[in-house]
Structures are given as C-alpha cells and as structure tokens.
Short mmCIF file of C-alpha atoms and ligand atoms in Angstrom, two decimals:
data_model
loop_
_atom_site.label_atom_id
_atom_site.label_comp_id
_atom_site.label_asym_id
_atom_site.label_seq_id
_atom_site.Cartn_x
_atom_site.Cartn_y
_atom_site.Cartn_z
CA MET A 1 -16.17 10.31 13.18
CA THR A 2 -13.27 8.84 11.20
CA GLY A 3 -11.55 6.95 14.02
CA ALA A 4 -8.32 8.74 13.02
CA THR A 5 -5.39 7.98 15.28
CA GLU A 6 -5.18 10.22 18.34
CA VAL A 7 -2.82 13.19 17.91
CA GLU A 8 0.02 12.85 20.41
CA ALA A 9 2.09 16.01 20.42
CA ILE A 10 4.26 15.22 23.48
CA LEU A 11 6.23 11.95 23.63
CA TRP A 12 8.63 10.84 26.36
CA GLN A 13 11.23 8.13 26.24
CA PRO A 14 13.32 8.03 29.43
CA GLY A 15 15.70 11.01 29.18
CA ARG A 16 14.41 12.24 25.82
CA LEU A 17 11.42 14.49 24.99
CA SER A 18 9.78 14.85 21.57
CA LEU A 19 7.47 17.80 20.90
CA LEU A 20 5.41 18.26 17.75
CA ASP A 21 6.30 21.79 16.57
CA GLN A 22 2.90 23.54 16.51
CA THR A 23 4.25 26.58 14.67
CA ARG A 24 4.74 24.37 11.58
CA LEU A 25 1.21 22.94 11.48
CA PRO A 26 -0.86 22.34 9.45
CA GLY A 27 1.74 22.47 6.65
CA GLU A 28 4.37 20.16 8.10
CA GLU A 29 4.70 17.71 10.98
CA VAL A 30 8.13 18.54 12.40
CA TRP A 31 9.35 17.17 15.72
CA ILE A 32 11.70 18.80 18.23
CA GLU A 33 13.80 16.10 19.88
CA THR A 34 15.66 17.16 23.00
CA THR A 35 17.43 16.10 26.18
CA ASP A 36 17.93 19.71 27.29
CA HIS A 37 15.42 21.48 29.56
CA ALA A 38 16.49 24.89 28.16
CA GLU A 39 15.30 23.82 24.73
CA VAL A 40 11.88 22.98 26.18
CA VAL A 41 11.74 26.46 27.76
CA ARG A 42 12.54 27.95 24.34
CA ALA A 43 9.86 25.80 22.68
CA ILE A 44 7.26 27.03 25.23
CA ARG A 45 8.27 30.71 24.78
CA GLU A 46 8.17 30.38 20.99
CA MET A 47 4.72 28.69 21.03
CA ARG A 48 6.10 25.46 19.52
CA VAL A 49 4.24 23.75 22.35
CA ARG A 50 1.29 25.77 23.64
CA GLY A 51 -2.06 25.41 25.38
CA ALA A 52 -2.24 25.47 29.19
CA PRO A 53 -2.29 21.72 29.98
CA ALA A 54 0.30 20.95 27.25
CA ILE A 55 2.79 23.46 28.60
CA GLY A 56 2.21 22.10 32.12
CA VAL A 57 3.11 18.57 30.99
CA ALA A 58 6.07 19.84 28.87
CA ALA A 59 7.29 21.76 31.95
CA ALA A 60 7.19 18.59 34.09
CA TYR A 61 9.26 16.75 31.46
CA ALA A 62 11.65 19.75 31.29
CA MET A 63 12.12 19.36 35.06
CA ALA A 64 12.83 15.65 34.52
CA LEU A 65 15.45 16.48 31.85
CA ALA A 66 17.09 19.05 34.15
CA ALA A 67 17.18 16.56 37.05
CA ILE A 68 18.56 13.74 34.88
CA ALA A 69 21.34 16.02 33.58
CA LEU A 70 22.30 16.88 37.18
CA GLU A 71 21.85 13.47 38.80
CA SER A 72 25.57 12.78 39.33
CA SER A 73 26.14 16.13 41.08
CA PRO A 74 26.62 16.35 44.85
CA PRO A 75 23.25 16.97 46.57
CA PRO A 76 23.80 20.72 47.37
CA VAL A 77 24.80 21.42 43.74
CA PHE A 78 21.92 19.29 42.47
CA HIS A 79 19.31 21.15 44.55
CA ALA A 80 20.67 24.66 43.80
CA SER A 81 20.85 23.96 40.05
CA LEU A 82 17.42 22.32 40.00
CA HIS A 83 16.01 25.44 41.70
CA ARG A 84 17.48 27.62 38.97
CA ALA A 85 16.07 25.36 36.24
CA ALA A 86 12.65 25.40 37.96
CA ALA A 87 12.59 29.21 38.03
CA ASP A 88 13.52 29.30 34.35
CA ILE A 89 10.85 26.77 33.35
CA ALA A 90 8.10 28.36 35.49
CA SER A 91 8.72 31.79 33.96
CA ALA A 92 8.53 30.64 30.33
CA ARG A 93 4.95 31.97 30.02
CA PRO A 94 3.13 33.76 32.85
CA THR A 95 -0.64 33.30 32.42
CA ALA A 96 -1.37 29.55 32.42
CA VAL A 97 -1.30 28.30 36.01
CA ASN A 98 -0.50 24.75 34.82
CA LEU A 99 3.16 25.64 34.25
CA GLY A 100 3.91 26.78 37.82
CA TRP A 101 1.65 24.03 39.17
CA ALA A 102 3.63 21.28 37.40
CA VAL A 103 7.02 22.74 38.39
CA GLU A 104 5.92 23.05 42.03
CA HIS A 105 4.82 19.39 42.12
CA CYS A 106 8.20 18.35 40.66
CA MET A 107 10.08 20.37 43.29
CA GLU A 108 8.02 18.70 46.03
CA ALA A 109 8.94 15.29 44.59
CA ALA A 110 12.64 16.26 44.62
CA ALA A 111 12.49 17.57 48.19
CA SER A 112 11.47 14.18 49.60
CA ALA A 113 14.08 12.18 47.61
CA ALA A 114 16.98 10.30 49.20
CA SER A 115 19.56 11.26 46.54
CA PRO A 116 19.84 13.19 43.24
CA ILE A 117 19.29 9.96 41.27
CA ASP A 118 16.20 9.19 43.34
CA ALA A 119 14.96 12.78 42.77
CA ALA A 120 15.44 12.48 38.99
CA ASN A 121 13.54 9.17 38.98
CA ARG A 122 10.73 10.61 41.08
CA ILE A 123 10.37 13.68 38.85
CA ALA A 124 10.37 11.57 35.67
CA SER A 125 7.67 9.27 37.02
CA LEU A 126 5.65 12.25 38.27
CA ALA A 127 5.84 13.82 34.78
CA THR A 128 4.55 10.64 33.12
CA ARG A 129 1.78 10.45 35.74
CA LEU A 130 0.73 14.09 35.14
CA HIS A 131 0.74 13.34 31.40
CA ALA A 132 -1.56 10.32 31.80
CA GLU A 133 -3.79 12.11 34.33
CA ASP A 134 -4.34 15.04 31.97
CA VAL A 135 -5.59 12.71 29.22
CA ALA A 136 -7.90 10.95 31.70
CA SER A 137 -9.16 14.31 33.07
CA ASN A 138 -9.93 15.56 29.58
CA ARG A 139 -11.93 12.46 28.72
CA ALA A 140 -13.85 12.79 32.00
CA LEU A 141 -14.54 16.50 31.52
CA GLY A 142 -15.71 15.72 28.00
CA ARG A 143 -18.28 13.34 29.50
CA HIS A 144 -19.40 15.93 32.07
CA GLY A 145 -19.51 18.75 29.51
CA ALA A 146 -21.15 16.99 26.56
CA PRO A 147 -24.71 17.20 28.01
CA LEU A 148 -24.37 21.01 27.82
CA LEU A 149 -24.39 20.80 24.00
CA ARG A 150 -27.60 20.06 22.13
CA ASP A 151 -28.41 18.37 18.88
CA GLY A 152 -28.88 20.89 16.08
CA VAL A 153 -27.70 23.91 18.11
CA GLY A 154 -24.58 25.62 16.68
CA VAL A 155 -21.45 25.71 18.87
CA LEU A 156 -18.59 28.19 18.67
CA THR A 157 -15.11 27.55 20.04
CA HIS A 158 -12.06 29.81 20.24
CA CYS A 159 -8.30 29.22 19.94
CA ASN A 160 -7.14 25.59 20.10
CA THR A 161 -8.11 23.39 23.02
CA GLY A 162 -7.71 19.95 21.48
CA SER A 163 -5.12 17.18 21.69
CA LEU A 164 -2.42 19.65 20.69
CA ALA A 165 -3.18 22.05 23.56
CA THR A 166 -3.31 19.27 26.17
CA ALA A 167 -1.63 15.94 26.85
CA GLY A 168 -4.39 14.43 24.71
CA TYR A 169 -8.11 14.52 23.82
CA GLY A 170 -8.71 18.21 24.63
CA THR A 171 -10.84 20.39 26.90
CA ALA A 172 -13.40 22.56 25.07
CA LEU A 173 -12.67 20.65 21.88
CA GLY A 174 -12.93 17.48 23.95
CA VAL A 175 -16.47 18.44 25.03
CA ILE A 176 -17.48 18.96 21.39
CA ARG A 177 -15.74 15.72 20.48
CA THR A 178 -17.52 13.70 23.18
CA ALA A 179 -20.89 15.11 22.13
CA TRP A 180 -20.13 13.98 18.54
CA GLU A 181 -18.93 10.58 19.75
CA GLU A 182 -22.25 10.27 21.56
CA GLY A 183 -24.02 10.82 18.26
CA LYS A 184 -25.13 14.45 18.57
CA ARG A 185 -24.82 16.56 15.44
CA PHE A 186 -24.68 20.36 15.41
CA PRO A 187 -22.92 23.06 13.39
CA VAL A 188 -19.43 23.74 14.78
CA PHE A 189 -17.68 27.09 14.29
CA ALA A 190 -14.03 27.88 15.06
CA THR A 191 -12.57 31.38 15.27
CA GLU A 192 -9.35 31.95 13.38
CA THR A 193 -7.72 33.39 16.59
CA ARG A 194 -5.41 36.20 15.59
CA PRO A 195 -2.48 36.67 15.73
CA TRP A 196 -1.21 33.07 16.02
CA LEU A 197 -4.16 31.50 14.17
CA GLN A 198 -4.47 28.59 16.58
CA GLY A 199 -8.10 28.20 15.46
CA ALA A 200 -7.41 28.24 11.73
CA ARG A 201 -4.17 26.25 11.77
CA LEU A 202 -4.66 23.84 14.67
CA THR A 203 -8.34 23.51 15.59
CA MET A 204 -9.46 23.13 11.99
CA TRP A 205 -6.68 20.54 11.48
CA GLU A 206 -7.87 18.59 14.53
CA PHE A 207 -11.55 18.78 13.51
CA ALA A 208 -10.64 17.52 10.02
CA ARG A 209 -8.73 14.56 11.49
CA LEU A 210 -11.69 13.77 13.75
CA GLY A 211 -14.18 13.96 10.90
CA ILE A 212 -16.10 16.77 12.62
CA ALA A 213 -17.49 19.19 10.03
CA ALA A 214 -16.46 22.65 11.22
CA THR A 215 -16.65 26.14 9.76
CA LEU A 216 -13.84 28.66 10.18
CA ILE A 217 -14.73 32.31 10.82
CA VAL A 218 -12.64 35.43 11.34
CA ASP A 219 -12.68 36.56 14.97
CA SER A 220 -14.77 39.63 14.18
CA ALA A 221 -17.59 37.55 12.61
CA ALA A 222 -18.51 35.84 15.89
CA ALA A 223 -20.85 38.47 17.39
CA SER A 224 -22.83 38.72 14.18
CA LEU A 225 -23.32 34.92 13.94
CA ILE A 226 -24.41 34.83 17.57
CA ARG A 227 -26.90 37.63 16.94
CA GLY A 228 -28.20 35.85 13.85
CA GLY A 229 -28.96 32.68 15.85
CA GLU A 230 -26.45 30.42 14.08
CA ILE A 231 -24.51 29.99 17.32
CA GLY A 232 -26.50 28.75 20.33
CA ALA A 233 -23.59 27.95 22.68
CA VAL A 234 -19.97 29.02 23.13
CA VAL A 235 -17.41 26.66 24.68
CA VAL A 236 -13.82 27.67 25.40
CA GLY A 237 -10.86 26.44 27.44
CA ALA A 238 -9.01 28.26 30.21
CA ASP A 239 -5.45 29.15 31.12
CA ARG A 240 -6.26 30.04 34.72
CA ILE A 241 -9.48 30.08 36.70
CA ALA A 242 -9.41 32.39 39.73
CA ALA A 243 -11.06 31.41 43.01
CA ASN A 244 -14.13 33.56 42.25
CA GLY A 245 -14.64 31.94 38.82
CA ASP A 246 -13.08 34.66 36.63
CA VAL A 247 -11.40 32.94 33.67
CA ALA A 248 -8.21 33.93 31.84
CA ASN A 249 -8.16 32.51 28.32
CA LYS A 250 -7.01 33.43 24.82
CA ILE A 251 -7.48 37.08 23.87
CA GLY A 252 -10.93 37.54 22.38
CA THR A 253 -12.66 35.22 24.85
CA TYR A 254 -14.11 38.15 26.84
CA ALA A 255 -15.59 39.68 23.67
CA LEU A 256 -17.26 36.34 22.87
CA ALA A 257 -18.69 36.16 26.40
CA LEU A 258 -20.10 39.69 26.10
CA ALA A 259 -21.71 38.89 22.75
CA ALA A 260 -23.13 35.62 24.13
CA ALA A 261 -24.58 37.42 27.20
CA ALA A 262 -26.14 40.13 25.03
CA HIS A 263 -28.05 37.45 23.10
CA GLU A 264 -28.73 35.09 26.02
CA VAL A 265 -26.52 32.39 24.54
CA PRO A 266 -24.87 30.12 27.16
CA PHE A 267 -21.14 30.58 27.57
CA TYR A 268 -19.28 27.49 28.82
CA VAL A 269 -15.69 26.92 29.95
CA ALA A 270 -14.05 23.46 29.95
CA ALA A 271 -10.89 22.91 31.99
CA PRO A 272 -9.31 20.34 34.31
CA THR A 273 -9.27 21.22 38.03
CA SER A 274 -5.47 21.72 37.70
CA THR A 275 -6.37 25.02 35.96
CA ILE A 276 -8.26 26.28 39.04
CA ASP A 277 -6.02 28.59 41.06
CA LEU A 278 -7.59 29.04 44.48
CA ALA A 279 -4.59 31.18 45.52
CA THR A 280 -5.64 33.85 43.00
CA ALA A 281 -8.72 35.59 44.40
CA ASP A 282 -10.00 37.11 41.15
CA GLY A 283 -9.14 37.74 37.53
CA ASP A 284 -7.73 41.24 38.10
CA ILE A 285 -4.54 39.77 39.57
CA ILE A 286 -3.93 37.11 36.91
CA PRO A 287 -0.72 38.06 35.05
CA ILE A 288 -1.55 38.63 31.39
CA GLU A 289 1.23 37.84 28.95
CA GLU A 290 2.11 40.61 26.47
CA ARG A 291 3.79 39.16 23.39
CA PRO A 292 6.03 40.86 20.82
CA GLY A 293 4.40 43.50 18.60
CA ALA A 294 5.87 41.85 15.50
CA GLU A 295 3.25 39.08 15.90
CA VAL A 296 0.64 41.74 15.02
CA THR A 297 2.54 43.90 12.53
CA THR A 298 3.51 40.94 10.33
CA PHE A 299 1.50 38.14 8.76
CA ALA A 300 3.22 35.04 7.35
CA GLY A 301 6.48 36.98 7.32
CA GLN A 302 5.01 40.01 5.48
CA ALA A 303 4.68 43.46 7.08
CA VAL A 304 1.00 44.40 7.44
CA ALA A 305 1.48 47.66 9.39
CA PRO A 306 3.71 50.68 8.79
CA LEU A 307 7.23 50.40 10.17
CA GLY A 308 7.32 51.69 13.75
CA ALA A 309 3.53 51.35 14.37
CA ASN A 310 2.68 51.21 18.10
CA VAL A 311 1.26 47.83 19.06
CA ARG A 312 -0.38 46.19 22.07
CA ASN A 313 -0.38 42.40 21.93
CA PRO A 314 -1.97 40.92 25.07
CA ALA A 315 -2.16 37.15 24.55
CA PHE A 316 -5.00 36.56 27.05
CA ASP A 317 -7.97 38.32 28.61
CA VAL A 318 -10.17 37.78 31.64
CA THR A 319 -13.85 36.89 31.42
CA PRO A 320 -15.72 37.77 34.63
CA ALA A 321 -17.48 34.89 36.37
CA ALA A 322 -20.84 36.64 35.95
CA LEU A 323 -20.69 36.02 32.18
CA ILE A 324 -19.99 32.28 32.54
CA SER A 325 -22.93 29.87 32.52
CA ALA A 326 -20.97 26.81 33.69
CA ILE A 327 -17.46 25.36 33.97
CA ALA A 328 -17.03 21.67 33.07
CA THR A 329 -14.21 19.88 34.90
CA GLU A 330 -13.23 16.22 35.23
CA ARG A 331 -15.03 16.13 38.59
CA GLY A 332 -18.30 17.64 37.47
CA VAL A 333 -19.87 20.87 36.29
CA ALA A 334 -19.62 24.08 38.33
CA ARG A 335 -22.50 26.54 38.06
CA ALA A 336 -23.21 29.85 39.81
CA PRO A 337 -22.18 30.77 42.41
CA LEU A 338 -18.98 29.64 40.67
CA GLY A 339 -16.58 30.49 43.52
CA GLU A 340 -18.26 28.10 45.93
CA ALA A 341 -18.68 25.31 43.34
CA LEU A 342 -15.04 25.60 42.16
CA ARG A 343 -13.69 25.46 45.70
CA ARG A 344 -15.64 22.23 46.27
CA LEU A 345 -14.44 20.68 43.01
CA ALA A 346 -10.81 21.73 43.47
CA THR A 347 -10.46 20.67 47.08
CA PHE A 348 -12.65 17.62 47.56
CA SER A 349 -13.06 15.50 44.43
CA ALA A 350 -16.83 16.00 45.01
CA VAL A 351 -19.03 15.72 41.95
CA ALA A 352 -21.39 18.64 41.40
CA THR A 353 -24.74 18.16 39.83
CA PRO A 354 -24.69 18.92 36.09
O1 MRU B 1 -1.33 31.15 23.62
P1 MRU B 1 -1.86 29.73 23.65
O2 MRU B 1 -2.06 29.15 22.30
O3 MRU B 1 -1.04 28.87 24.56
O4 MRU B 1 -3.29 29.88 24.31
C1 MRU B 1 -4.07 28.73 24.48
C2 MRU B 1 -5.42 29.03 25.04
O5 MRU B 1 -5.75 30.16 25.37
C3 MRU B 1 -6.33 27.87 25.29
O6 MRU B 1 -7.66 28.26 25.14
C4 MRU B 1 -6.13 27.40 26.73
O7 MRU B 1 -4.79 27.14 26.99
C5 MRU B 1 -6.93 26.22 27.06
S1 MRU B 1 -6.24 24.82 26.23
C6 MRU B 1 -6.86 23.42 26.65
#
C-alpha cells in the first residue's frame, strides 16, 4: 500500500458544496462548486457524483443548501419550498435507497425545528453527521468483510464502490482494501462496467492510488475467468437491499452471481445498513433506473450503433438472495437466511457472527 492521501470527492464548507466531477476522471480532476441545490440534483442525474452512499450524502448537503437559501422566508413558505426541493432531490435517481433515506432524515430534522434558521442549521449538521457516519460505517464493514477474502484467492469486483462512490473508504472496494491493509495478497480483478466504465475509469484509478495491483477485464470476460479458477470470490456493493435479501446493484451484477453460483464461487455483497430497505419486501418491486439510449449507442462521443437503433439501458439489476453467500455491513455479516439476519442488523445494532 502506498499510503496515498484518501480520495475525498465531497467537501462541505458551511453553505458551499464541492463535488469532484466523476465524469472527468481519470483524465482530469475537476470540481463542481455550488451553493444551489438544483445544481446538486443535476450533478446526481448526470452521474457527476454517483454511487449509492455518495448520492445519499450529496442529497443531504443539497437539502442543507436548499434550507439555507430559504432560511429568511416566513415558516409556511420555508416548509412548502423545502418540500418541493426534497421531492426534486429524492427523485434525481430512483434505485439507490440512500437518496430517499437521506432526504427523509433531513425533513424529520426540519419538522422539529423552532424556526427556518434553526431548521437550516439542523439539516446542515445532520448532513455532516451522515457524511462522517458513512466513512466510519465503511471502515467497520471493511473490518467485518475482510475475513471473507483469502490470501492467494482471486477476487472480482464490479462497478466502483470505493471512496468515490461513498463518503470515503468504500464498501466492496473497502473490504478488498482492508484485507490488503491487513497484509493479505490476492489477485484483484475489476470489470470495466459498461456503459459508464466506472470500473475502468474509477475503480482502476482508486486501486492505482492505493497501490493495489488490479487487472481490468471487459464485463463479458468474467464468467470465463471464474470458470477457469482465476476468480475464487466476487464482492460487490449494493444500491438497495430488500427485506428478503435481494440486492439491486449495477447492471451485470446478476450475471456475475449466476456465474459464481455455477462454479461454487462465493458471492459477497458489502453495504452499510443504510442501504437495507426493510419497507421493500423483495427485489421485484425495487425501481430500476433506465438511462438514455445514447449512453449505449455512443462511446467517447463516437456513434457505435446505427442511427435510430432500439436500445434498452437498465442501469441496475436485482440479484436474488439465494445467490448471495453473505452481506457484510458495519454491524456484522449477514448469512442465510438473509431476511432474518438483515432485519436483526438493520433494527437492533446487533452483531451477527461472521
Ligand atoms: O450508476 P452508479 O455508478 O451510481 O452505480 C453504482 C453502483 O451500482 C455501486 O455498486 C453501488 O452504488 C454501491 S457503491 C458503494
């Protein structure tokens, strides 16, 4: 490990939010500086900030910006306008539960405030608390998840789940990182993750900064490497975990889980308990974001499909609980039956046995 400085992609100074523009990485480090919640919503929609925990924290700061902008309004105007801003922020992307979760917590903080100024202060301090808690959760889930990975056994990860996708440290990438920090060494593979290339552009960039030797593969190479024995464990993040343990994550996750099951390779998920949505019974009712077809028909600005080609571009898929060996959270590791274990972890801070 190089001891490179931690990547911090979300920075808050009272009343001002800075977001590292993830669409420009790894080529350039460009920052979006804003005091306007609508600009944060745009940044989330356009994938400038992405990854479930990161968009949850960005959403909380967007709520703080909206509240600060309205703090001199009379209370009825303040509350009506804050409601509108909340609806806008919560609808920026539909699949990750963290977004709605963060907005809901901010609205609860506003509801118990004595005045608009008090509400703005409460939301801003809640946002900074959620930010710090996410980093702490990721470090803890890294410690719980690291024992799942073994010296010398190849690990595959998908999409980007590192510091960029979270408030810091990472979930699935955090588990790999902790195992390396503990001295384990194993081959690490990252999928490129079409169409946004989060794996190629962001995960490989993070691994390079951390000094973790990783190998990039195209998405379609994964099953073959699993079959050939080069990959002995898969670890991914999650955008929403339903009450029964079904997991929504980046498109392609389900295919990796099927390939892993076919070859008896363990398939692990790493996510903070804020990603568990006990109100959603199973994965069939998780809303799956469909993104513009142009993300598939073009590559680096060049057309790669005939004009007018029909496209489907689901950004996420659902992996059934039955294909998941374990879910590492900051409170412990959930194993089958996942529904029961997740309910315990999400509701009681109880630590399950790894
Ligand atoms: O579309 P993205 O890049 O926001 O999707 C991100 C993922 O699917 C991640 O795997 C997930 O959010 C977990 S991140 C810690």
